mmCIF file of C-alpha atoms in Angstrom:
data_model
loop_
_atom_site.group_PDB
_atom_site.id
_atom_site.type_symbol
_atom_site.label_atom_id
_atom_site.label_comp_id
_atom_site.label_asym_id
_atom_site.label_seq_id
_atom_site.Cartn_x
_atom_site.Cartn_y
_atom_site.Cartn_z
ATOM 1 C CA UNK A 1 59.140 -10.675 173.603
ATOM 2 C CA UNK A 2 59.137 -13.043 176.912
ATOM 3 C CA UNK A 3 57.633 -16.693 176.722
ATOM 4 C CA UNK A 4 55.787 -14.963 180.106
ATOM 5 C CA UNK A 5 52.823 -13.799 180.144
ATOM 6 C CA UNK A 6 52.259 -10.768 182.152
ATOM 7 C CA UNK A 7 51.138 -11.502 185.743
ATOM 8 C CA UNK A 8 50.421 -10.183 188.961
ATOM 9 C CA UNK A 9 51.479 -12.336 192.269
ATOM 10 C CA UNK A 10 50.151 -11.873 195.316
ATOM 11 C CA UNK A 11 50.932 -14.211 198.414
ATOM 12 C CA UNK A 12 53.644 -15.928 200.228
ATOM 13 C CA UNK A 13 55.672 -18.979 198.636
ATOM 14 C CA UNK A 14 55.546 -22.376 200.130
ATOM 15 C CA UNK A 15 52.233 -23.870 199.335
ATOM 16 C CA UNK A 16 51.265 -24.640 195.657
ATOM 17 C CA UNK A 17 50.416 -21.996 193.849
ATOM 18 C CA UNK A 18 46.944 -20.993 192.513
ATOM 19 C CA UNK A 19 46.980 -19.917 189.069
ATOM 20 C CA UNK A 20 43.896 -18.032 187.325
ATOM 21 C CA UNK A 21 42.637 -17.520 184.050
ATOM 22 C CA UNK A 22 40.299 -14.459 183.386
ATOM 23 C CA UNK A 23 37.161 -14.128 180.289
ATOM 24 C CA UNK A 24 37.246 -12.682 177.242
ATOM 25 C CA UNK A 25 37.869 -9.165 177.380
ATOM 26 C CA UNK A 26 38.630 -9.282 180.864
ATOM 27 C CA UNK A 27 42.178 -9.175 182.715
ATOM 28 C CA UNK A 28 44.183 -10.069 185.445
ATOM 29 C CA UNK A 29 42.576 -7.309 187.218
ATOM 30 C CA UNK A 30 39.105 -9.662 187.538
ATOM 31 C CA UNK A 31 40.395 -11.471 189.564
ATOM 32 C CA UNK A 32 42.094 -9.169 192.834
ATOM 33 C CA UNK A 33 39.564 -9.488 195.301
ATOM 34 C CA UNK A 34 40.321 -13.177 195.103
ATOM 35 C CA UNK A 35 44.101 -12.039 195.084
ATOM 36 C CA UNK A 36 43.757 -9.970 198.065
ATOM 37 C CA UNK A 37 41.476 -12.183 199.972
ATOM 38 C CA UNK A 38 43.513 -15.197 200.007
ATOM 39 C CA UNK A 39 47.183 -13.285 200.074
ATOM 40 C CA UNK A 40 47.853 -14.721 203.777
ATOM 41 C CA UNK A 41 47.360 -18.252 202.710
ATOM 42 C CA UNK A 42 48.158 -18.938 199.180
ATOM 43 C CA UNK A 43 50.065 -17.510 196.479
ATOM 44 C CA UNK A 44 48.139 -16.613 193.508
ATOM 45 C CA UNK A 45 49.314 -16.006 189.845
ATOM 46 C CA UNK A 46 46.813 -14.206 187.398
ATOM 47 C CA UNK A 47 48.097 -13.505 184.256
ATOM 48 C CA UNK A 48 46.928 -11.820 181.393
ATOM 49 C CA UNK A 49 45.936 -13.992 178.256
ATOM 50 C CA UNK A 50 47.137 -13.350 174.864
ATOM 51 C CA UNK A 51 45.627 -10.213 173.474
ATOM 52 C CA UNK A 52 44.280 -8.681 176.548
ATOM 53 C CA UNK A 53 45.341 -6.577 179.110
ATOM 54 C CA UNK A 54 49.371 -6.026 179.208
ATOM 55 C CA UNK A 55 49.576 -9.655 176.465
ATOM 56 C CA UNK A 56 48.017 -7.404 173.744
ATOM 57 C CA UNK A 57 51.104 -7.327 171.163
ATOM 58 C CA UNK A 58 51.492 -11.331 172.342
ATOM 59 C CA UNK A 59 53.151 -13.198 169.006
ATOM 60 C CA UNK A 60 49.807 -15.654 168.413
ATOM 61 C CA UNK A 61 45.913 -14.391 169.718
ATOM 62 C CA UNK A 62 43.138 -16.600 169.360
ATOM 63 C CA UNK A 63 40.630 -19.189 170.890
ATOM 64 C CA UNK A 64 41.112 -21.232 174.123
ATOM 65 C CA UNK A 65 43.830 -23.277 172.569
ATOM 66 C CA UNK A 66 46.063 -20.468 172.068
ATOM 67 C CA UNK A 67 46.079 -19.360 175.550
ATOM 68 C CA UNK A 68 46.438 -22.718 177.288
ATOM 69 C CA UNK A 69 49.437 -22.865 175.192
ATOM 70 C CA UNK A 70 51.013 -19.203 176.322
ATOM 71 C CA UNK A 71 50.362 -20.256 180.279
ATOM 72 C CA UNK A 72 51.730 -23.741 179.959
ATOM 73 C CA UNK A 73 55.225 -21.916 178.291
ATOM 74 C CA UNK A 74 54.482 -19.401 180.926
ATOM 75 C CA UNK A 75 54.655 -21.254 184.261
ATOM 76 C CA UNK A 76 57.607 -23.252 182.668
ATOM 77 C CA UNK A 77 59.335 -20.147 182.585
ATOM 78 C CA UNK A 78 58.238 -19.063 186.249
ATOM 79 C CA UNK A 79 59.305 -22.724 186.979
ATOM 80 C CA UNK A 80 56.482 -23.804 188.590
ATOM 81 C CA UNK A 81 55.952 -27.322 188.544
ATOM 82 C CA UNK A 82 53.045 -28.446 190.356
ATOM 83 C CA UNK A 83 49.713 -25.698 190.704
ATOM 84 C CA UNK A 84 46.194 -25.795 191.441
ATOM 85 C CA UNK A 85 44.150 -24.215 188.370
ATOM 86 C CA UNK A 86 40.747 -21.403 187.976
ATOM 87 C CA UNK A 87 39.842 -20.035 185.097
ATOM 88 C CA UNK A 88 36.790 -18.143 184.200
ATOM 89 C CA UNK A 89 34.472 -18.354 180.625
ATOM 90 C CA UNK A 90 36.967 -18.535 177.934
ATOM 91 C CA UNK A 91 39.861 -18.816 180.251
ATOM 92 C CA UNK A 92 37.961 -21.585 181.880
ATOM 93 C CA UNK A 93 38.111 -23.501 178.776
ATOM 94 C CA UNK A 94 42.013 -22.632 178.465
ATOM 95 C CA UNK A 95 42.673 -24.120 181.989
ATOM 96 C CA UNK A 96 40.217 -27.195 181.011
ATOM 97 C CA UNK A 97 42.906 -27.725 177.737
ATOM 98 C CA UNK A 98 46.090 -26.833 180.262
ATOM 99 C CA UNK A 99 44.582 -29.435 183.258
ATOM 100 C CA UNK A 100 44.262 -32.410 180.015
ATOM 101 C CA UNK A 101 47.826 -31.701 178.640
ATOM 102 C CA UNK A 102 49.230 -31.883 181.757
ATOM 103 C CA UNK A 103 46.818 -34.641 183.471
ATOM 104 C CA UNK A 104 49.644 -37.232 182.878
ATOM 105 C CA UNK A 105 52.359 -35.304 184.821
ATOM 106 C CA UNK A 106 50.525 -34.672 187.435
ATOM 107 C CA UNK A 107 51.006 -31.317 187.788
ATOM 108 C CA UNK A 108 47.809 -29.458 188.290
ATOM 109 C CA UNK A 109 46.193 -30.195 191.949
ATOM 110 C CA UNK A 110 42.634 -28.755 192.003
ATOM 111 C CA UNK A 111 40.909 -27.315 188.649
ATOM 112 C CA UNK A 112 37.929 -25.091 189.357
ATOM 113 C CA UNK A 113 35.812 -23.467 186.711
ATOM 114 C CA UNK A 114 33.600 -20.536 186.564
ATOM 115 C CA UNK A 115 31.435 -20.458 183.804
ATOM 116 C CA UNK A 116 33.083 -21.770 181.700
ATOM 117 C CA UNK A 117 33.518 -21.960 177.953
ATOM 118 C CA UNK A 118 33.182 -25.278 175.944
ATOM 119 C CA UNK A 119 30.854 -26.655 177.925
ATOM 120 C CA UNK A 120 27.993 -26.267 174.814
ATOM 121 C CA UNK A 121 27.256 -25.086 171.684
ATOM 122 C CA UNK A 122 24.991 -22.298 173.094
ATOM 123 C CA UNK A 123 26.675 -19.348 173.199
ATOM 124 C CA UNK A 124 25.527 -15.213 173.001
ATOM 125 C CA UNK A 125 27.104 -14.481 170.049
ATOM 126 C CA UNK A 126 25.477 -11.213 169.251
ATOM 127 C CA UNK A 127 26.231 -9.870 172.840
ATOM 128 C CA UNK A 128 30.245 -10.825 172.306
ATOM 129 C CA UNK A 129 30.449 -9.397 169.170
ATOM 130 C CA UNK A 130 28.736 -6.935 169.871
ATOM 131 C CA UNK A 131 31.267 -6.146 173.538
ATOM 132 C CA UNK A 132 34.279 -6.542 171.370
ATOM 133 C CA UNK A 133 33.727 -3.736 169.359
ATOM 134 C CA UNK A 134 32.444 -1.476 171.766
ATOM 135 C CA UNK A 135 34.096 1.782 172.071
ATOM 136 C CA UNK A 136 31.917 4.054 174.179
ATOM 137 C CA UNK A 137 31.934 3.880 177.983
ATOM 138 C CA UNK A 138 27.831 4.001 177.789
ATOM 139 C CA UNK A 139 27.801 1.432 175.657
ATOM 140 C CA UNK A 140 30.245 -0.896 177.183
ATOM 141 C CA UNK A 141 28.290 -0.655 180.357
ATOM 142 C CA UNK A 142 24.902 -1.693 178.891
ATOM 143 C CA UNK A 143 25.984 -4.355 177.349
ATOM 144 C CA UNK A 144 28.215 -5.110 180.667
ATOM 145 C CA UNK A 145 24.702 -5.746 182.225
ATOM 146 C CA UNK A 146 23.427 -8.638 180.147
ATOM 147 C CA UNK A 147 26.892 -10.335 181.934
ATOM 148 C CA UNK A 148 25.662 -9.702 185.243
ATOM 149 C CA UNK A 149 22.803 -11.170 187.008
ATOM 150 C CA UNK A 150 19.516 -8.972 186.604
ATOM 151 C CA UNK A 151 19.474 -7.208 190.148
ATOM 152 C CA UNK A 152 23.314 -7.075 190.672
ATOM 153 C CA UNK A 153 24.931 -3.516 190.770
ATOM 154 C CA UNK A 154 27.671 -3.525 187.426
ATOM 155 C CA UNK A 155 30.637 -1.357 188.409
ATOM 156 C CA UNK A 156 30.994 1.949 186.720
ATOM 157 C CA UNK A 157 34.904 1.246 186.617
ATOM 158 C CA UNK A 158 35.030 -1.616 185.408
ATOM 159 C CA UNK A 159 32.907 -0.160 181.914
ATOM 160 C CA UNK A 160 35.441 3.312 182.461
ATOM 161 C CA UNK A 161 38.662 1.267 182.278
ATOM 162 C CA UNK A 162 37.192 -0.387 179.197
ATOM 163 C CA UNK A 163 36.694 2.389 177.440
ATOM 164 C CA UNK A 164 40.101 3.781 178.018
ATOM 165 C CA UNK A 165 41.926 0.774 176.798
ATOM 166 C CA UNK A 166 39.934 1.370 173.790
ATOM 167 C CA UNK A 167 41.074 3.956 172.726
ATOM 168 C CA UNK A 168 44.184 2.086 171.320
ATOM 169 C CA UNK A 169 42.175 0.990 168.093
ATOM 170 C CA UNK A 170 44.238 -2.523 169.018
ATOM 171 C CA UNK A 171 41.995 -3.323 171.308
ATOM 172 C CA UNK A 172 38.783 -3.574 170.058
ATOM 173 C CA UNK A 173 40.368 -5.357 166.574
ATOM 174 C CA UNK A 174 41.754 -8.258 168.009
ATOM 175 C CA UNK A 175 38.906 -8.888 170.718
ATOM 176 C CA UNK A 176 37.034 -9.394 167.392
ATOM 177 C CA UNK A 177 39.497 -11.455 166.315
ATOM 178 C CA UNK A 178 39.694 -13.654 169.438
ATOM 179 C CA UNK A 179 35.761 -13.590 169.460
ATOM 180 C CA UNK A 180 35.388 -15.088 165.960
ATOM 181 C CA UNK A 181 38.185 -17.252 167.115
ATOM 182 C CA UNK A 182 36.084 -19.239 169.797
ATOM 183 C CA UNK A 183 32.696 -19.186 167.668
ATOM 184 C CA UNK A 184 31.740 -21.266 164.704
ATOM 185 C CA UNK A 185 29.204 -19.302 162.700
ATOM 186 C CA UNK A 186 26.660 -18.518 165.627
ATOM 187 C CA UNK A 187 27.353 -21.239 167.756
ATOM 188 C CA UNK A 188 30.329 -22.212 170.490
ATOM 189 C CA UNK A 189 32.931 -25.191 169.858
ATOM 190 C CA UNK A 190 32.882 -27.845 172.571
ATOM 191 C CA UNK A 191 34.800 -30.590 174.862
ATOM 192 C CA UNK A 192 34.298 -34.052 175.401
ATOM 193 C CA UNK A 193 32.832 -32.872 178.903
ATOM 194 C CA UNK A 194 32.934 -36.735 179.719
ATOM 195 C CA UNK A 195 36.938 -36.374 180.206
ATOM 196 C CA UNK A 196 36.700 -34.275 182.393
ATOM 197 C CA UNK A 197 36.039 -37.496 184.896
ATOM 198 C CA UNK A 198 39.280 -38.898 183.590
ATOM 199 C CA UNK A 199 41.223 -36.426 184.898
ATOM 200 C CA UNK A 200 43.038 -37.311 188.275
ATOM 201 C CA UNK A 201 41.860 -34.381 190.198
ATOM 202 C CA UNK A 202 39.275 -32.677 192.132
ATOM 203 C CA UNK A 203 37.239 -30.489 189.932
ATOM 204 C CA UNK A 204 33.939 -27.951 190.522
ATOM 205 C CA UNK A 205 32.178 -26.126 188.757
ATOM 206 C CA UNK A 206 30.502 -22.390 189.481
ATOM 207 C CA UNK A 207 28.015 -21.300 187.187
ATOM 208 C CA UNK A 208 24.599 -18.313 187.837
ATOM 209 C CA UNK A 209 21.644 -19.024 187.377
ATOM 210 C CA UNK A 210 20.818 -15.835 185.812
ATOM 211 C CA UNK A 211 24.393 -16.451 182.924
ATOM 212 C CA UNK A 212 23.008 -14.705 179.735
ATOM 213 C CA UNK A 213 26.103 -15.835 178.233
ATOM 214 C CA UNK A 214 26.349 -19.190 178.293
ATOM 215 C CA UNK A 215 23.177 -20.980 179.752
ATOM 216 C CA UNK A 216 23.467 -23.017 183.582
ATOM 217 C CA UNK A 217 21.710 -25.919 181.996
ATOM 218 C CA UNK A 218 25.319 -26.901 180.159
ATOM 219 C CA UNK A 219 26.075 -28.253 183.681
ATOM 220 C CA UNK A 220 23.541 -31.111 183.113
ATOM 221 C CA UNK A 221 26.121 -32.951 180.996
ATOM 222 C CA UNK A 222 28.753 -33.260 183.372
ATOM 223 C CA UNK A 223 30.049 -36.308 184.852
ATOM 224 C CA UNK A 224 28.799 -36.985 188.183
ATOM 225 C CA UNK A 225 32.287 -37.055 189.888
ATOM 226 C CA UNK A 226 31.827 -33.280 189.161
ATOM 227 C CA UNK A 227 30.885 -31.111 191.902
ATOM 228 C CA UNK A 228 28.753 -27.985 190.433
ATOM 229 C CA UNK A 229 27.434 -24.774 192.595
ATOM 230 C CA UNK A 230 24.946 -23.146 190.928
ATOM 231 C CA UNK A 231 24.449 -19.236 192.289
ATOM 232 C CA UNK A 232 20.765 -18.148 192.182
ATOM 233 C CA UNK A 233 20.525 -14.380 190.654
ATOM 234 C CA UNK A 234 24.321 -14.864 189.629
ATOM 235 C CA UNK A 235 24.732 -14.221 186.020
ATOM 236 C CA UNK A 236 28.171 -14.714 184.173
ATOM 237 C CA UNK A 237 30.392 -12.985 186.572
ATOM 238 C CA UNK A 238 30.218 -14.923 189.790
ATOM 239 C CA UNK A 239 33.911 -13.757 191.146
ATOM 240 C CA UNK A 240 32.941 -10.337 190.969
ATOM 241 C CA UNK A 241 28.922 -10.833 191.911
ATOM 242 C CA UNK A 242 29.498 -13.338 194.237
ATOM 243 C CA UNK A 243 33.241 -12.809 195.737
ATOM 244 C CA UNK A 244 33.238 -13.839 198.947
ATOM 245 C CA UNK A 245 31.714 -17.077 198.382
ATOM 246 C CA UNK A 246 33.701 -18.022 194.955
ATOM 247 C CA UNK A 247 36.562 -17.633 197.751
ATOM 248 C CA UNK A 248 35.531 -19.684 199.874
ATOM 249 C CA UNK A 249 34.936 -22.461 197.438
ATOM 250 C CA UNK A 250 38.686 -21.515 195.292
ATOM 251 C CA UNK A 251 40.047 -21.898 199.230
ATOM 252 C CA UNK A 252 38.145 -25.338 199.761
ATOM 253 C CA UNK A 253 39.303 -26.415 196.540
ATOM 254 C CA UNK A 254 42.980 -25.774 197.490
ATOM 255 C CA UNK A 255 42.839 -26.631 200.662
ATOM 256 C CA UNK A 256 44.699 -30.273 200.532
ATOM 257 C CA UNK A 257 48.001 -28.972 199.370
#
């Protein structure tokens, strides 16, 4: 198998790169109205994390860790040197472990995190577990809803594709894997969020107010040097509930190099 990681890449060369991390159970796919929206000024790299999407027979699955480790491998093999950095939920706390490894380097410009894991020990458990395992494309879409903000619309598709992938009883086994991966018992293992104003570059934060998976309040403990935007009625999907503004801010972000 490749050290790569599947990937989609969108953009033309010249500028550093923007790489991005999807959520558990997501895929690269999450993020390409971010792709396609900032194709004329920036190349973007999404790739698919271990065990999901196109990386589901990847070698190693697991927590956070485990996928910080496939992308660093995986951008050494793309040679790319120097990159700014999103990541969503769990793969927000991948690129949070990718931006630390690499802080000495210098290689990461800009990190920017959308809800991100880590952050606390409160976590939804039941609802994970629970979405893992999932098999029906009724199903998948009501439990879809508790990850969107209560009066947002939740995409049809998005619960369809789901439920086609599962049909490869794959799938759903090592989501549950992965999801008992990133828990301890019923609760969610943590940073030392006070690093995060070690490291020598920009980094924001974009969190809902209405995220039934991992509460807003986590954002009280961040440094100050932080910058956080909180969404009201935005609930743990704010790329897809909120696109054209987590665009705006992944742009601003970049924007220096």
């Amino acid at each position: 198998m490749s050290a790569i990681l599947p990937h989609a890449i969108r953009g033309p060369e010249g500028r550093l790169p923007l790489v991005l991390l999807h959520g558990f159970a997501g895929s690269r796919e999450t993020w390409i109205g971010q792709q396609i929206a900032l194709e004329t000024r920036r190349r973007t790299i999404a790739f698919d994390l271990p065990g999901h999407g196109a990386a589901l027979d990847w070698p190693e699955v697991g927590h956070a860790g485990v996928s910080a480790k496939a992308v660093i491998a995986s951008l050494a093999g793309l040679g790319i040197e120097r990159f700014h950095l999103a990541g969503h939920s769990m793969g927000g706390a991948a690129a949070v472990l990718v931006a630390s490894k690499l802080a000495e380097a210098g290689r990461v410009a800009s990190l920017t995190l959308l809800a991100p894991g880590g952050f606390g020990h409160e976590i939804n458990q039941r609802l994970l577990r629970r979405f893992a395992t999932a098999l029906a494309e009724h199903e998948i879409h009501a439990l879809l809803e508790q990850f969107f903000g209560y009066e947002r619309h939740v995409p049809q598709e998005i619960a369809r594709r789901m439920a086609e992938d599962r049909r490869d009883p794959r799938v759903a086994a090592t989501l549950a894997t992965i999801v008992e991966s990133i828990l301890d018992g019923g609760r969610q293992k943590t940073f030392d969020l006070a690093a995060l104003a070690d490291l020598p570059h920009p980094v924001r934060v974009v969190w809902g107010d209405q995220d039934r998976v991992l509460p807003t309040r986590q954002t009280r403990r961040l440094p100050g040097s932080v910058a956080v935007h909180v969404f009201a009625g935005v609930g743990h999907m704010p790329h897809l509930e909120v696109p054209r503004e987590v665009t705006r801010i992944l742009a601003e972000a970049t924007a220096a190099e």
